[in-house]
CSV table of C-alpha atoms (C1' of nucleotides) in Angstrom, one decimal:
chain,number,residue,atom,x,y,z
A,1110,MET,CA,-10.2,-31.8,-13.0
A,1111,GLU,CA,-6.7,-31.3,-11.6
A,1112,SER,CA,-7.0,-29.5,-8.3
A,1113,ASN,CA,-3.3,-29.0,-7.9
A,1114,LYS,CA,-1.6,-25.6,-8.5
A,1115,VAL,CA,-3.0,-24.0,-11.6
A,1116,PRO,CA,-0.3,-22.2,-13.6
A,1117,ASP,CA,-0.4,-18.4,-13.5
A,1118,ILE,CA,-0.4,-18.3,-17.2
A,1119,VAL,CA,-3.7,-20.2,-17.3
A,1120,VAL,CA,-5.3,-18.0,-14.6
A,1121,GLY,CA,-4.2,-15.0,-16.7
A,1122,ARG,CA,-6.2,-16.2,-19.7
A,1123,LEU,CA,-9.4,-16.7,-17.8
A,1124,PRO,CA,-10.3,-13.0,-17.8
A,1125,ILE,CA,-9.8,-13.0,-21.6
A,1126,TYR,CA,-12.2,-16.0,-22.0
A,1127,LEU,CA,-14.6,-14.3,-19.7
A,1128,ARG,CA,-14.5,-11.1,-21.7
A,1129,ALA,CA,-15.3,-13.0,-24.9
A,1130,LEU,CA,-18.1,-15.0,-23.3
A,1131,THR,CA,-19.7,-11.8,-21.9
A,1132,TYR,CA,-19.6,-10.4,-25.3
A,1133,LEU,CA,-21.1,-13.5,-26.9
A,1134,ALA,CA,-23.8,-13.5,-24.3
A,1135,GLU,CA,-24.7,-9.9,-25.1
A,1136,GLU,CA,-24.8,-10.9,-28.8
A,1137,GLY,CA,-27.3,-13.5,-27.9
A,1138,GLN,CA,-25.1,-16.5,-28.7
A,1139,SER,CA,-26.1,-19.3,-26.4
A,1140,VAL,CA,-23.5,-22.0,-27.2
A,1141,VAL,CA,-19.9,-21.8,-28.2
A,1142,SER,CA,-17.3,-24.5,-29.0
A,1143,SER,CA,-13.7,-24.3,-28.0
A,1144,GLN,CA,-12.9,-24.0,-31.7
A,1145,ASP,CA,-15.2,-21.0,-32.1
A,1146,LEU,CA,-13.8,-19.3,-29.1
A,1147,GLY,CA,-10.3,-20.1,-30.0
A,1148,LYS,CA,-10.7,-18.6,-33.5
A,1149,ARG,CA,-12.1,-15.5,-32.0
A,1150,LEU,CA,-9.2,-15.1,-29.6
A,1151,GLY,CA,-6.3,-16.4,-31.7
A,1152,ILE,CA,-5.8,-19.3,-29.3
A,1153,SER,CA,-5.9,-23.1,-30.1
A,1154,SER,CA,-9.1,-25.0,-29.2
A,1155,ALA,CA,-6.9,-27.5,-27.4
A,1156,GLN,CA,-5.5,-24.8,-25.1
A,1157,ILE,CA,-8.9,-23.6,-24.2
A,1158,ARG,CA,-10.1,-27.0,-23.3
A,1159,LYS,CA,-7.0,-27.8,-21.3
A,1160,ASP,CA,-7.2,-24.5,-19.5
A,1161,LEU,CA,-10.8,-25.0,-18.5
A,1162,SER,CA,-10.1,-28.6,-17.5
A,1163,HIS,CA,-8.0,-27.3,-14.5
A,1164,PHE,CA,-11.3,-26.2,-12.9
A,1165,GLY,CA,-13.9,-28.7,-13.9
A,1166,GLU,CA,-15.9,-30.0,-16.8
A,1167,PHE,CA,-18.1,-27.3,-18.3
A,1168,GLY,CA,-18.8,-28.5,-21.8
A,1169,LYS,CA,-20.9,-31.1,-23.5
A,1170,GLN,CA,-19.5,-33.4,-26.2
A,1171,GLY,CA,-20.8,-32.8,-29.6
A,1172,THR,CA,-22.2,-29.3,-28.6
A,1173,GLY,CA,-19.7,-27.2,-26.8
A,1174,TYR,CA,-20.1,-24.8,-23.9
A,1175,GLU,CA,-23.3,-23.0,-22.8
A,1176,VAL,CA,-22.2,-19.4,-23.0
A,1177,GLY,CA,-24.0,-18.0,-19.9
A,1178,TYR,CA,-23.1,-21.0,-17.8
A,1179,LEU,CA,-19.4,-20.9,-18.6
A,1180,ARG,CA,-19.3,-17.1,-18.1
A,1181,ASP,CA,-20.8,-17.5,-14.6
A,1182,GLN,CA,-18.5,-20.4,-13.8
A,1183,LEU,CA,-15.5,-18.2,-14.8
A,1184,LYS,CA,-16.8,-15.4,-12.6
A,1185,ARG,CA,-17.0,-17.8,-9.7
A,1186,ILE,CA,-13.5,-19.2,-10.3
A,1187,LEU,CA,-12.1,-15.7,-10.5
A,1188,ARG,CA,-14.1,-14.6,-7.5
A,1189,ILE,CA,-15.8,-11.8,-9.2
A,1190,GLU,CA,-19.4,-12.7,-8.6
A,1191,GLY,CA,-19.8,-9.7,-6.4
A,1192,ARG,CA,-18.2,-6.2,-6.5
A,1193,TRP,CA,-14.7,-5.7,-5.1
A,1194,PRO,CA,-14.1,-2.3,-3.4
A,1195,VAL,CA,-10.9,-0.7,-4.7
A,1196,ALA,CA,-8.8,2.1,-3.3
A,1197,LEU,CA,-7.4,4.6,-5.8
A,1198,ILE,CA,-4.2,6.4,-4.7
A,1199,GLY,CA,-3.2,9.5,-6.6
A,1200,CYS,CA,-5.6,12.0,-8.0
A,1201,GLY,CA,-3.5,13.8,-10.7
A,1202,ALA,CA,-4.4,13.7,-14.4
A,1203,LEU,CA,-4.0,9.9,-14.5
A,1204,GLY,CA,-5.7,9.1,-11.2
A,1205,THR,CA,-8.6,11.3,-12.2
A,1206,ALA,CA,-9.0,9.5,-15.5
A,1207,VAL,CA,-9.0,6.2,-13.6
A,1208,ALA,CA,-11.6,7.5,-11.2
A,1209,TYR,CA,-13.9,8.3,-14.1
A,1210,TYR,CA,-13.2,5.2,-16.1
A,1211,GLN,CA,-16.5,3.3,-16.7
A,1212,GLY,CA,-14.9,0.0,-17.4
A,1213,PHE,CA,-14.4,-1.2,-13.8
A,1214,ALA,CA,-18.0,-1.6,-12.6
A,1215,PRO,CA,-19.2,-4.1,-15.3
A,1216,LYS,CA,-16.1,-6.2,-14.6
A,1217,GLY,CA,-16.7,-6.5,-10.8
A,1218,PHE,CA,-14.9,-3.6,-9.3
A,1219,GLU,CA,-15.8,-0.2,-7.8
A,1220,ILE,CA,-13.6,2.7,-6.7
A,1221,ALA,CA,-14.6,2.8,-3.1
A,1222,ALA,CA,-12.2,5.6,-1.9
A,1223,VAL,CA,-9.8,8.1,-3.5
A,1224,PHE,CA,-6.6,9.4,-1.8
A,1225,ASP,CA,-4.1,12.1,-2.4
A,1226,ASN,CA,-1.5,13.9,-0.3
A,1227,ASP,CA,-2.0,17.3,-1.9
A,1228,PRO,CA,-3.9,19.5,0.6
A,1229,GLY,CA,-5.3,21.4,-2.4
A,1230,LYS,CA,-7.1,18.2,-3.6
A,1231,ILE,CA,-8.1,16.7,-0.3
A,1232,GLY,CA,-11.8,17.3,0.4
A,1233,GLN,CA,-12.6,18.0,-3.3
A,1234,ARG,CA,-14.8,15.5,-5.1
A,1235,VAL,CA,-13.7,13.4,-8.0
A,1236,SER,CA,-16.2,11.2,-9.9
A,1237,ASP,CA,-18.6,11.8,-7.0
A,1238,LYS,CA,-16.1,10.6,-4.4
A,1239,PRO,CA,-14.4,12.8,-1.8
A,1240,VAL,CA,-10.6,12.9,-2.1
A,1241,MET,CA,-9.2,11.8,1.3
A,1242,ASP,CA,-5.8,12.3,2.9
A,1243,VAL,CA,-3.4,9.4,2.4
A,1244,ALA,CA,-3.0,9.5,6.2
A,1245,GLU,CA,-6.5,8.1,6.4
A,1246,LEU,CA,-5.6,5.0,4.3
A,1247,PRO,CA,-5.2,2.5,7.1
A,1248,ARG,CA,-8.6,3.5,8.7
A,1249,VAL,CA,-10.5,3.5,5.4
A,1250,VAL,CA,-9.0,0.3,4.1
A,1251,ARG,CA,-10.0,-1.4,7.3
A,1252,GLU,CA,-13.4,0.0,7.6
A,1253,LYS,CA,-14.4,-0.7,3.9
A,1254,ASN,CA,-12.6,-4.0,3.9
A,1255,ILE,CA,-10.5,-3.0,0.9
A,1256,ARG,CA,-8.0,-5.6,-0.4
A,1257,ILE,CA,-7.1,-4.1,-3.8
A,1258,ALA,CA,-5.5,-0.7,-4.6
A,1259,ILE,CA,-4.8,1.2,-7.8
A,1260,VAL,CA,-1.6,3.2,-7.7
A,1261,ALA,CA,-1.6,6.4,-9.8
A,1262,VAL,CA,1.1,8.4,-8.2
A,1263,PRO,CA,4.3,9.8,-9.7
A,1264,SER,CA,7.1,7.2,-10.1
A,1265,THR,CA,9.1,8.8,-7.4
A,1266,ALA,CA,6.3,8.2,-4.8
A,1267,ALA,CA,5.3,4.7,-6.0
A,1268,GLN,CA,7.4,2.4,-3.9
A,1269,ARG,CA,6.7,4.5,-0.8
A,1270,ILE,CA,3.0,4.4,-1.2
A,1271,VAL,CA,3.1,0.7,-2.1
A,1272,ASN,CA,4.9,0.0,1.2
A,1273,THR,CA,2.2,1.8,3.0
A,1274,LEU,CA,-0.5,-0.1,1.2
A,1275,VAL,CA,1.2,-3.4,2.0
A,1276,ASP,CA,1.3,-2.4,5.7
A,1277,CYS,CA,-2.4,-1.7,5.5
A,1278,GLY,CA,-3.0,-5.3,4.4
A,1279,ILE,CA,-3.6,-4.6,0.7
A,1280,LYS,CA,-3.1,-7.9,-1.2
A,1281,GLY,CA,-3.4,-6.7,-4.9
A,1282,ILE,CA,-1.9,-3.7,-6.5
A,1283,LEU,CA,-2.6,-2.3,-10.0
A,1284,ASN,CA,0.4,0.0,-10.7
A,1285,TYR,CA,0.1,2.8,-13.3
A,1286,ALA,CA,3.5,4.3,-12.3
A,1287,PRO,CA,6.0,3.4,-15.0
A,1288,ILE,CA,8.4,1.8,-12.6
A,1289,ASN,CA,9.0,-1.7,-11.1
A,1290,ILE,CA,8.0,-2.0,-7.5
A,1291,SER,CA,8.8,-4.7,-5.0
A,1292,VAL,CA,6.3,-6.3,-2.7
A,1293,PRO,CA,6.5,-9.2,-0.2
A,1294,PRO,CA,5.4,-12.6,-1.2
A,1295,GLY,CA,1.6,-13.0,-1.2
A,1296,VAL,CA,1.0,-9.6,-2.6
A,1297,GLN,CA,0.0,-9.5,-6.3
A,1298,VAL,CA,1.2,-6.7,-8.6
A,1299,GLN,CA,0.0,-5.9,-12.1
A,1300,TYR,CA,1.4,-3.2,-14.3
A,1301,ILE,CA,-0.3,-0.8,-16.7
A,1302,ASP,CA,2.3,1.0,-18.8
A,1303,PRO,CA,1.1,1.9,-22.3
A,1304,ALA,CA,4.5,3.0,-23.4
A,1305,VAL,CA,5.9,-0.4,-22.7
A,1306,HIS,CA,3.2,-1.9,-25.0
A,1307,LEU,CA,4.1,0.6,-27.7
A,1308,GLN,CA,7.7,-0.3,-27.4
A,1309,ARG,CA,6.8,-4.0,-27.8
A,1310,MET,CA,5.5,-3.2,-31.2
A,1311,THR,CA,8.2,-1.0,-32.7
A,1312,TYR,CA,10.6,-3.9,-32.8
A,1313,TYR,CA,8.5,-5.4,-35.5
A,1314,LEU,CA,7.8,-2.3,-37.6
B,1098,MET,CA,24.7,-13.7,-31.0
B,1099,GLU,CA,21.9,-15.7,-32.5
B,1100,SER,CA,20.4,-13.7,-35.4
B,1101,ASN,CA,17.6,-16.1,-36.0
B,1102,LYS,CA,14.1,-15.4,-34.9
B,1103,VAL,CA,14.0,-13.8,-31.5
B,1104,PRO,CA,11.1,-15.2,-29.4
B,1105,ASP,CA,8.3,-12.7,-28.9
B,1106,ILE,CA,8.5,-13.3,-25.1
B,1107,VAL,CA,12.1,-12.1,-25.2
B,1108,VAL,CA,11.2,-8.9,-27.2
B,1109,GLY,CA,8.5,-8.3,-24.7
B,1110,ARG,CA,10.9,-8.1,-21.8
B,1111,LEU,CA,13.2,-5.6,-23.5
B,1112,PRO,CA,11.1,-2.6,-22.7
B,1113,ILE,CA,11.1,-3.7,-19.0
B,1114,TYR,CA,14.8,-3.9,-19.0
B,1115,LEU,CA,15.0,-0.5,-20.8
B,1116,ARG,CA,12.7,1.0,-18.2
B,1117,ALA,CA,14.9,-0.2,-15.3
B,1118,LEU,CA,18.1,0.9,-17.1
B,1119,THR,CA,16.7,4.4,-17.7
B,1120,TYR,CA,15.8,4.6,-14.0
B,1121,LEU,CA,19.2,3.4,-13.0
B,1122,ALA,CA,20.9,5.9,-15.3
B,1123,GLU,CA,18.8,8.7,-13.7
B,1124,GLU,CA,19.9,7.5,-10.3
B,1125,GLY,CA,23.5,7.9,-11.4
B,1126,GLN,CA,24.3,4.2,-11.4
B,1127,SER,CA,26.9,3.6,-14.2
B,1128,VAL,CA,27.3,-0.2,-14.1
B,1129,VAL,CA,24.8,-3.0,-13.4
B,1130,SER,CA,25.3,-6.8,-13.3
B,1131,SER,CA,22.6,-9.2,-14.6
B,1132,GLN,CA,22.2,-10.3,-11.0
B,1133,ASP,CA,21.5,-6.7,-9.7
B,1134,LEU,CA,19.1,-6.1,-12.5
B,1135,GLY,CA,17.4,-9.5,-12.1
B,1136,LYS,CA,16.9,-8.9,-8.4
B,1137,ARG,CA,15.3,-5.6,-9.1
B,1138,LEU,CA,12.9,-7.0,-11.7
B,1139,GLY,CA,12.2,-10.4,-10.1
B,1140,ILE,CA,13.9,-12.2,-13.0
B,1141,SER,CA,16.8,-14.6,-13.0
B,1142,SER,CA,20.2,-13.3,-14.0
B,1143,ALA,CA,20.5,-16.2,-16.4
B,1144,GLN,CA,17.4,-15.1,-18.2
B,1145,ILE,CA,18.6,-11.6,-18.6
B,1146,ARG,CA,21.9,-12.7,-20.0
B,1147,LYS,CA,20.3,-15.1,-22.3
B,1148,ASP,CA,17.7,-12.6,-23.5
B,1149,LEU,CA,20.5,-10.0,-24.3
B,1150,SER,CA,22.6,-12.6,-26.0
B,1151,HIS,CA,20.0,-12.8,-28.8
B,1152,PHE,CA,21.1,-9.3,-29.9
B,1153,GLY,CA,24.8,-9.2,-29.2
B,1154,GLU,CA,27.4,-9.0,-26.5
B,1155,PHE,CA,26.9,-5.9,-24.3
B,1156,GLY,CA,28.6,-6.8,-21.0
B,1157,LYS,CA,32.1,-7.2,-19.6
B,1158,GLN,CA,33.1,-10.2,-17.6
B,1159,GLY,CA,33.8,-9.5,-14.0
B,1160,THR,CA,32.0,-6.1,-14.2
B,1161,GLY,CA,28.6,-6.3,-15.7
B,1162,TYR,CA,26.9,-3.9,-18.1
B,1163,GLU,CA,27.5,-0.2,-18.6
B,1164,VAL,CA,24.0,1.2,-17.8
B,1165,GLY,CA,24.0,4.1,-20.4
B,1166,TYR,CA,25.4,1.9,-23.1
B,1167,LEU,CA,23.0,-1.0,-22.6
B,1168,ARG,CA,20.1,1.5,-22.4
B,1169,ASP,CA,21.1,3.0,-25.7
B,1170,GLN,CA,21.6,-0.4,-27.3
B,1171,LEU,CA,18.1,-1.5,-26.2
B,1172,LYS,CA,16.7,1.7,-27.7
B,1173,ARG,CA,18.4,0.9,-30.9
B,1174,ILE,CA,17.1,-2.7,-30.9
B,1175,LEU,CA,13.6,-1.6,-30.2
B,1176,ARG,CA,13.9,1.1,-32.8
B,1177,ILE,CA,13.0,3.9,-30.4
B,1178,GLU,CA,16.0,6.1,-30.8
B,1179,GLY,CA,13.7,8.8,-32.4
B,1180,ARG,CA,10.2,9.7,-31.8
B,1181,TRP,CA,7.4,7.7,-33.4
B,1182,PRO,CA,4.3,9.7,-34.4
B,1183,VAL,CA,1.1,8.1,-33.2
B,1184,ALA,CA,-2.5,8.6,-34.2
B,1185,LEU,CA,-5.1,8.6,-31.4
B,1186,ILE,CA,-8.6,7.6,-32.4
B,1187,GLY,CA,-11.4,8.5,-30.1
B,1188,CYS,CA,-11.6,11.6,-28.0
B,1189,GLY,CA,-14.1,10.7,-25.2
B,1190,ALA,CA,-13.1,10.5,-21.6
B,1191,LEU,CA,-10.6,7.8,-22.2
B,1192,GLY,CA,-9.1,9.2,-25.4
B,1193,THR,CA,-8.8,12.6,-23.8
B,1194,ALA,CA,-6.9,11.2,-20.9
B,1195,VAL,CA,-4.6,9.4,-23.3
B,1196,ALA,CA,-4.0,12.6,-25.2
B,1197,TYR,CA,-2.9,14.3,-22.0
B,1198,TYR,CA,-0.8,11.4,-20.7
B,1199,GLN,CA,2.8,12.6,-20.1
B,1200,GLY,CA,4.3,9.1,-20.3
B,1201,PHE,CA,4.6,8.7,-24.0
B,1202,ALA,CA,7.2,11.4,-25.0
B,1203,PRO,CA,10.0,10.2,-22.8
B,1204,LYS,CA,9.5,6.7,-24.1
B,1205,GLY,CA,9.8,7.6,-27.8
B,1206,PHE,CA,6.2,8.4,-28.9
B,1207,GLU,CA,4.2,11.5,-29.6
B,1208,ILE,CA,0.5,11.9,-30.3
B,1209,ALA,CA,0.7,13.4,-33.8
B,1210,ALA,CA,-3.0,13.6,-34.6
B,1211,VAL,CA,-6.3,13.1,-32.8
B,1212,PHE,CA,-9.5,11.8,-34.4
B,1213,ASP,CA,-13.1,11.5,-33.6
B,1214,ASN,CA,-16.4,11.1,-35.5
B,1215,ASP,CA,-18.5,13.4,-33.3
B,1216,PRO,CA,-19.1,16.7,-35.1
B,1217,GLY,CA,-19.3,18.4,-31.7
B,1218,LYS,CA,-15.7,17.5,-31.0
B,1219,ILE,CA,-14.2,17.9,-34.4
B,1220,GLY,CA,-12.3,21.2,-34.6
B,1221,GLN,CA,-11.9,21.5,-30.9
B,1222,ARG,CA,-8.5,21.2,-29.3
B,1223,VAL,CA,-7.3,18.5,-27.0
B,1224,SER,CA,-3.9,18.6,-25.4
B,1225,ASP,CA,-3.1,21.4,-27.8
B,1226,LYS,CA,-4.0,19.3,-30.9
B,1227,PRO,CA,-7.0,19.8,-33.1
B,1228,VAL,CA,-9.5,17.0,-33.2
B,1229,MET,CA,-9.9,15.8,-36.8
B,1230,ASP,CA,-12.7,14.0,-38.6
B,1231,VAL,CA,-12.1,10.3,-38.8
B,1232,ALA,CA,-12.7,10.7,-42.6
B,1233,GLU,CA,-9.3,12.4,-42.7
B,1234,LEU,CA,-7.5,9.5,-41.3
B,1235,PRO,CA,-6.1,8.1,-44.6
B,1236,ARG,CA,-4.7,11.5,-45.7
B,1237,VAL,CA,-3.2,12.4,-42.3
B,1238,VAL,CA,-1.7,9.0,-41.8
B,1239,ARG,CA,-0.1,9.2,-45.2
B,1240,GLU,CA,1.1,12.8,-44.8
B,1241,LYS,CA,2.6,12.4,-41.3
B,1242,ASN,CA,3.9,8.9,-42.1
B,1243,ILE,CA,2.1,7.4,-39.1
B,1244,ARG,CA,2.4,3.7,-38.5
B,1245,ILE,CA,1.0,3.3,-35.0
B,1246,ALA,CA,-2.4,4.1,-33.7
B,1247,ILE,CA,-4.1,4.1,-30.3
B,1248,VAL,CA,-7.7,3.0,-30.3
B,1249,ALA,CA,-9.8,4.6,-27.6
B,1250,VAL,CA,-13.3,4.3,-29.1
B,1251,PRO,CA,-16.3,2.4,-27.6
B,1252,SER,CA,-16.1,-1.4,-27.9
B,1253,THR,CA,-18.9,-1.4,-30.5
B,1254,ALA,CA,-16.9,0.8,-32.8
B,1255,ALA,CA,-13.5,-0.8,-32.2
B,1256,GLN,CA,-13.4,-3.5,-34.9
B,1257,ARG,CA,-14.7,-1.1,-37.5
B,1258,ILE,CA,-12.1,1.6,-36.8
B,1259,VAL,CA,-9.4,-1.1,-36.7
B,1260,ASN,CA,-10.3,-2.2,-40.2
B,1261,THR,CA,-10.0,1.4,-41.3
B,1262,LEU,CA,-6.6,1.8,-39.7
B,1263,VAL,CA,-5.4,-1.4,-41.3
B,1264,ASP,CA,-6.6,-0.1,-44.7
B,1265,CYS,CA,-4.6,3.1,-44.0
B,1266,GLY,CA,-1.5,1.0,-43.6
B,1267,ILE,CA,-1.2,1.2,-39.8
B,1268,LYS,CA,1.0,-1.6,-38.6
B,1269,GLY,CA,0.7,-1.4,-34.8
B,1270,ILE,CA,-2.4,-0.9,-32.7
B,1271,LEU,CA,-2.7,-0.2,-29.0
B,1272,ASN,CA,-6.3,-1.1,-28.2
B,1273,TYR,CA,-8.0,0.4,-25.1
B,1274,ALA,CA,-11.4,-1.0,-26.0
B,1275,PRO,CA,-12.2,-4.0,-23.8
B,1276,ILE,CA,-12.8,-6.3,-26.7
B,1277,ASN,CA,-10.7,-8.7,-28.8
B,1278,ILE,CA,-10.1,-7.4,-32.3
B,1279,SER,CA,-8.8,-9.2,-35.3
B,1280,VAL,CA,-6.2,-8.0,-37.7
B,1281,PRO,CA,-4.4,-9.5,-40.7
B,1282,PRO,CA,-0.9,-11.0,-40.3
B,1283,GLY,CA,1.8,-8.4,-40.1
B,1284,VAL,CA,-0.2,-6.0,-37.9
B,1285,GLN,CA,0.7,-5.9,-34.2
B,1286,VAL,CA,-2.0,-5.5,-31.6
B,1287,GLN,CA,-1.5,-4.8,-27.9
B,1288,TYR,CA,-4.3,-4.5,-25.3
B,1289,ILE,CA,-4.8,-2.2,-22.4
B,1290,ASP,CA,-7.6,-3.4,-20.2
B,1291,PRO,CA,-7.2,-2.5,-16.5
B,1292,ALA,CA,-10.2,-4.6,-15.5
B,1293,VAL,CA,-8.5,-7.7,-16.9
B,1294,HIS,CA,-5.5,-7.1,-14.7
B,1295,LEU,CA,-7.7,-6.7,-11.7
B,1296,GLN,CA,-9.4,-9.9,-12.5
B,1297,ARG,CA,-6.1,-11.7,-12.7
B,1298,MET,CA,-5.5,-10.8,-9.1
B,1299,THR,CA,-8.8,-11.7,-7.5
B,1300,TYR,CA,-8.2,-15.4,-8.1
B,1301,TYR,CA,-5.4,-15.2,-5.6
B,1302,LEU,CA,-7.1,-13.1,-2.9
C,763,DT,C1',46.6,-12.4,-9.2
C,764,DA,C1',42.0,-13.3,-7.1
C,765,DG,C1',37.3,-12.3,-7.5
C,766,DA,C1',33.5,-11.5,-10.2
C,767,DT,C1',30.6,-11.8,-14.0
C,768,DT,C1',29.7,-12.6,-18.8
C,769,DG,C1',28.0,-15.5,-22.8
C,770,DT,C1',26.8,-20.0,-24.0
C,771,DT,C1',25.8,-24.9,-23.7
C,772,DA,C1',23.2,-28.6,-22.0
C,773,DA,C1',19.8,-30.1,-18.9
C,774,DT,C1',15.5,-29.2,-16.9
C,775,DC,C1',11.2,-27.7,-16.6
C,776,DG,C1',6.8,-26.3,-18.1
C,777,DA,C1',3.5,-25.1,-21.7
C,778,DT,C1',1.3,-26.2,-26.0
C,779,DT,C1',-0.5,-29.3,-29.3
C,780,DA,C1',-2.0,-33.5,-31.6
C,781,DA,C1',-4.8,-37.2,-31.2
C,782,DC,C1',-8.5,-40.0,-29.8
C,783,DA,C1',-11.8,-42.5,-26.8
C,784,DA,C1',-16.0,-41.1,-24.8
C,785,DT,C1',-20.3,-39.4,-25.5
C,786,DC,C1',-23.8,-35.9,-26.4
D,1236,DT,C1',-27.6,-43.3,-36.0
D,1237,DA,C1',-23.9,-40.0,-37.8
D,1238,DG,C1',-21.6,-36.0,-36.8
D,1239,DA,C1',-19.5,-33.1,-33.7
D,1240,DT,C1',-17.0,-31.8,-29.7
D,1241,DT,C1',-15.4,-32.6,-25.2
D,1242,DG,C1',-11.8,-33.9,-21.6
D,1243,DT,C1',-7.5,-36.1,-21.2
D,1244,DT,C1',-3.2,-38.4,-22.4
D,1245,DA,C1',1.1,-38.5,-24.5
D,1246,DA,C1',4.2,-36.2,-27.6
D,1247,DT,C1',6.2,-32.1,-28.9
D,1248,DC,C1',7.8,-27.8,-28.6
D,1249,DG,C1',9.9,-23.9,-26.4
D,1250,DA,C1',11.5,-21.4,-22.4
D,1251,DT,C1',14.1,-21.2,-18.2
D,1252,DT,C1',17.9,-22.4,-15.4
D,1253,DA,C1',22.2,-24.4,-13.9
D,1254,DA,C1',26.8,-24.7,-14.7
D,1255,DC,C1',31.1,-23.3,-16.3
D,1256,DA,C1',34.9,-21.9,-19.4
D,1257,DA,C1',36.4,-17.5,-20.8
D,1258,DT,C1',38.1,-13.3,-19.4
D,1259,DC,C1',37.8,-8.6,-17.5
DNA sequence: TAGATTGTTAATCGATTAACAATC
DNA sequence: TAGATTGTTAATCGATTAACAATC
């Protein structure tokens, strides 16, 4: 095990491994080799072994990896054994869809609070949660110990709300607004922009 | 200009550059240097110049890049001068949200047809488009000359529908199902899995 | 002209892969 | 034991960066 700095690109692959292992566990497969897993993901077996070796020794020579065990270890490494509370900012069409999305809970996240700045929306319920005034962000973030936020506001409002979030102590932001935002060091940002993914494909068509 | 094979990672950054240039053009900025742009995106100026150099010479020494011109060149390179018709498969909560998403049109895509296999949904309208039977996929894809599809079906159905799409001649797939799918060479796949992005951040929290 | 910035080369840096001893 | 597969090392491959001549 090398306990130095693990490359971001390696950390970025762990959730992909985890997703595949969770699937295999559901399928009832109890053991998987790096070769099996690699074939499934389009990744070389050497890369999988090297990636995992950053965190420890999880396999058995001649056999491979115990699916459930490796899955749990990856959850531990990624710190998603429990359930992270997440703040959702923006309750328009996109934000509402995010609020109803079923995919977060099984992966270790729950929308703990929903915010908007439209008086017409504040107080209403979305996916069984009350929409709160953005002004309440600092209080709620503190009270619920929220460290991650999902930004689903219009592009024009994105940087402003991100600044607010950072001030509230948010350390991870998942940004659905199709715009680059800037954050201070130590704050993680990930982007979801489906159009960008489509544009990555057209070059090859 | 090097007209050999352009690395995928370079092609992948072009939509990011394009997004920033579109934004700058809207802001009324007419010229941008690689340094400006890089600072905005958190990318080195050298990398931006190197990336662009794969496709031609677009800048002017001492000045930088004309924003509108470079934006249009990137659109040309990415082949998004026109509007690509896209098939949307799956009309549940997620698919419906995708159908209503406003972000595709300005980036060069339009949902040209919506499909589901639920008789209760077929014939209804979603975002002003009729939901069609998946059985009609081959005909519609051919008639509308569709080459890109968005998959928003349950994980359990994803690989099956992807196989159908590939048989229909689809060459690019944007997959919202949280599962790895396999496709033959020559078919592009991109993934949208918000939970994976969240999991990439928790490691650092 | 002086200052700024490009496009490109060469050097550096980092990631992937091949290979294999260890061992289940 | 024989076969298979891990974890790790060293080699390879590719991507990023520094530097600078060219030139606007």
